[in-house]
Amino acid sequence: MKTLIFFLLLACFSPAFAHPGVGIVMDSRGFAYYTDLKHVWKLAPDGTKSIAVRNVHTHELYIDPQDNLYGEHLWYEGDATKKWGHRVWRLSANGTLTDIIPARQGFLDDYDDFHFIHDRHGNMYWADRGDSSFIRKRSPAGTVTMLAGGKFRNIRWMTVAAEGTVYFVDMHDLLSVSPNGAVRTVVRNLAERQKAFLF
C-alpha cells in the first residue's frame, strides 16, 4: 500500500514530472519492469538490468496472472498535423512481442478494448472524465458498473490495490474509492507537500 501511494505522489510532485512513467510491475518470478518513457526495462532478482521492449513511449504497465506484460506506445506526429496516435502491445511470458491494439489515431479511450488498471480478481478500472466524472469498473465477464461519480476537478493517474480499492489523483489531491463506492480524501494539496518533500 505504501508503495502504491508513493508512486501516485511522485506522479504529481512537479511540472517536470507532469506525465511521468508510473508503470512499475513485477512478475511471479520476481522480475520487475518499469518505463523511462523511451524503453521498458527489466530488472532481474540478481540486479541485472536489460531492455525488455525498445522504443516505446509508455506511461503505464500491466502484468497479468500469466506474466504477460502490457503497455501502450503513445506518440505525437508534430505541429504540422497536431495528431496523436497510439497502439497497445503485449510482451508474452515467452518473450514474443505483439500488438493487441494496432496503431490508430487519438488516445486510448475505448475501454471495451483494454485498460491497464486491474485488481487481483481481473476487474478493470478507468475514469470517464467530463463536467461530472465517473470511476467505472468492468468485470472479467464484461459487466460495467459505476463505482463512484461526482464533480471531480481533474482526474489524473489511477491505480488499484489488489482487493479493489481505487486510488487516483484529482488535481492536487489523492483520493480513494473503496470497493463499495465510498470516496475518501487520502492526502490534500500534494503540490504544497512537494515543497516539504523536495527541500
C-alpha positions as a printed Julia matrix, in Angstrom:
199×3 Matrix{Float64}:
   0.0     0.0     0.0
   2.77    2.47    0.88
   4.5     1.77   -2.45
   1.22    2.28   -4.31
   0.64    5.68   -2.72
   4.3     6.71   -3.14
   4.16    6.37   -6.92
   0.92    8.32   -7.11
   2.5    11.06   -5.02
   5.61   11.02   -7.2
   3.45   11.41  -10.3
   2.22   14.8    -9.07
   5.28   16.33   -7.49
   6.48   18.69  -10.17
   5.66   20.05  -13.61
   8.81   18.28  -14.75
   7.0    15.03  -13.89
   3.61   16.03  -15.32
   3.48   12.86  -17.41
   6.0    10.51  -15.82
   6.33    6.81  -16.33
   4.27    5.39  -13.49
   4.24    1.78  -14.61
   6.22   -0.48  -12.3
   5.17   -4.14  -12.16
   6.64   -7.45  -11.01
   6.03  -10.92  -12.41
   5.65  -14.19  -10.5
   9.39  -14.92  -10.85
  10.48  -11.66   -9.24
  11.42   -9.76  -12.41
  10.48   -6.07  -12.2
   9.53   -3.98  -15.24
   9.5    -0.2   -15.44
   9.4     2.51  -18.09
  11.62    5.54  -18.65
   9.31    6.76  -21.48
  11.84    5.61  -24.1
  12.16    1.9   -23.33
  10.64   -0.62  -20.93
  13.33   -2.07  -18.69
  13.57   -5.45  -16.99
  15.28   -5.78  -13.63
  16.21   -9.34  -12.63
  16.19  -10.54   -9.0
  20.02  -10.57   -9.12
  20.06   -6.87  -10.11
  20.83   -7.39  -13.8
  19.12   -4.76  -15.96
  18.13   -5.12  -19.62
  15.71   -3.57  -22.11
  12.53   -5.64  -22.35
  10.74   -3.54  -25.0
  12.62   -0.98  -27.1
  11.44    2.38  -28.4
   8.03    2.63  -26.76
   6.74    5.81  -25.15
   4.88    4.01  -22.38
   3.44    5.57  -19.24
   1.56    2.66  -17.67
   2.28   -1.05  -17.48
   0.16   -4.04  -16.54
   1.15   -7.66  -15.98
  -1.49  -10.39  -15.97
  -1.53  -13.58  -13.86
   0.21  -15.45  -16.69
   3.15  -12.97  -16.62
   2.21  -11.31  -19.93
   3.32   -7.65  -19.89
   1.17   -4.92  -21.49
   1.96   -1.32  -22.37
   0.92    1.5   -24.66
   3.08    3.3   -27.19
   1.86    6.89  -27.47
   3.17    9.43  -29.99
   2.62   12.94  -31.29
   3.0    13.45  -35.02
   4.09   17.07  -34.64
   2.73   20.57  -35.04
   2.1    20.1   -38.77
  -0.81   17.71  -38.11
  -1.23   18.12  -34.33
  -2.37   14.49  -34.24
  -1.74   11.87  -31.58
  -1.59    8.13  -32.09
  -1.24    5.0   -30.01
  -1.01    1.24  -30.03
  -1.16   -1.31  -27.21
   1.47   -4.04  -27.14
   1.91   -7.29  -25.24
   5.18   -8.99  -24.33
   4.23  -12.59  -23.64
   5.91  -14.58  -20.9
   7.92  -16.42  -23.58
   9.26  -13.11  -24.96
   7.04  -12.68  -28.03
   6.07   -9.05  -28.71
   2.73   -8.43  -30.46
   0.24   -5.59  -30.82
  -3.16   -6.28  -29.25
  -4.48   -2.92  -30.47
  -2.82   -1.89  -33.74
  -1.64    1.65  -34.39
  -4.52    4.12  -34.64
  -5.14    7.84  -34.24
  -6.13    9.54  -31.0
  -5.84    8.44  -27.4
  -6.77    5.14  -25.79
 -10.3     5.82  -24.57
 -12.19    2.73  -25.72
 -12.11    0.73  -22.52
 -14.02   -2.17  -24.03
 -10.69   -2.96  -25.67
  -8.2    -2.65  -22.83
  -7.06   -0.67  -19.83
  -4.06   -1.01  -17.55
  -5.67   -0.91  -14.11
  -6.76   -4.34  -12.86
  -7.28   -5.81   -9.4
  -6.37   -9.37   -8.46
  -9.84  -10.58   -9.47
  -9.39   -9.33  -13.04
 -11.72   -6.34  -12.72
 -10.66   -3.38  -14.88
 -10.99    0.28  -13.79
 -10.97    3.64  -15.59
 -12.23    7.22  -15.31
 -14.8     8.77  -17.66
 -13.88   12.45  -17.44
 -16.2    15.39  -18.04
 -18.24   18.03  -16.2
 -19.14   15.13  -13.93
 -16.62   12.29  -13.86
 -17.16    8.63  -13.1
 -14.93    5.82  -11.9
 -16.07    2.7   -13.71
 -15.39   -0.98  -13.17
 -15.61   -3.77  -15.74
 -15.77   -7.37  -14.53
 -13.96  -10.2   -16.36
 -17.42  -11.19  -17.68
 -17.81   -7.73  -19.24
 -20.33   -6.18  -16.83
 -19.69   -2.44  -16.4
 -20.73   -0.67  -13.21
 -20.19    2.85  -11.89
 -18.1     2.72   -8.75
 -18.24    6.45   -7.95
 -19.15    9.72   -9.61
 -19.11   13.43   -8.91
 -17.73   16.85   -9.71
 -14.08   15.89   -9.56
 -11.71   18.65  -10.65
  -9.2    16.87  -12.87
  -8.71   13.11  -12.55
  -5.15   12.14  -13.4
  -3.2     8.95  -12.65
  -5.06    5.99  -11.19
  -4.11    2.68   -9.67
  -5.92   -0.06   -7.75
  -4.98   -2.2    -4.77
  -5.31   -5.96   -5.07
  -8.65   -6.08   -3.25
 -10.23   -3.36   -5.39
  -9.68   -0.01   -3.64
  -9.03    2.56   -6.36
  -6.58    5.44   -5.78
  -6.42    8.45   -8.07
  -5.05   11.96   -8.21
  -7.73   14.65   -8.57
  -5.9    17.88   -9.44
  -3.56   18.04   -6.42
  -5.39   15.7    -4.03
  -5.04   11.94   -3.61
  -8.44   10.23   -3.29
  -9.56    6.65   -2.8
 -12.72    4.78   -3.7
 -13.48    1.65   -1.71
 -14.99   -1.43   -3.4
 -18.42   -0.34   -2.08
 -18.05    3.11   -3.72
 -17.14    5.26   -0.69
 -14.91    8.19   -1.74
 -12.28    9.45    0.71
  -9.54   12.1     0.51
  -6.26   10.46    1.49
  -3.94   13.48    1.1
  -4.87   17.09    0.31
  -2.8    19.53   -1.74
   0.13   17.43   -2.89
   1.68   20.48   -4.55
   2.35   22.05   -1.15
   3.61   18.77    0.29
   6.03   18.55   -2.66
   7.99   21.51   -1.32
   8.48   19.89    2.05
   9.42   16.59    0.4
  11.94   18.02   -2.05
  13.56   20.65    0.15
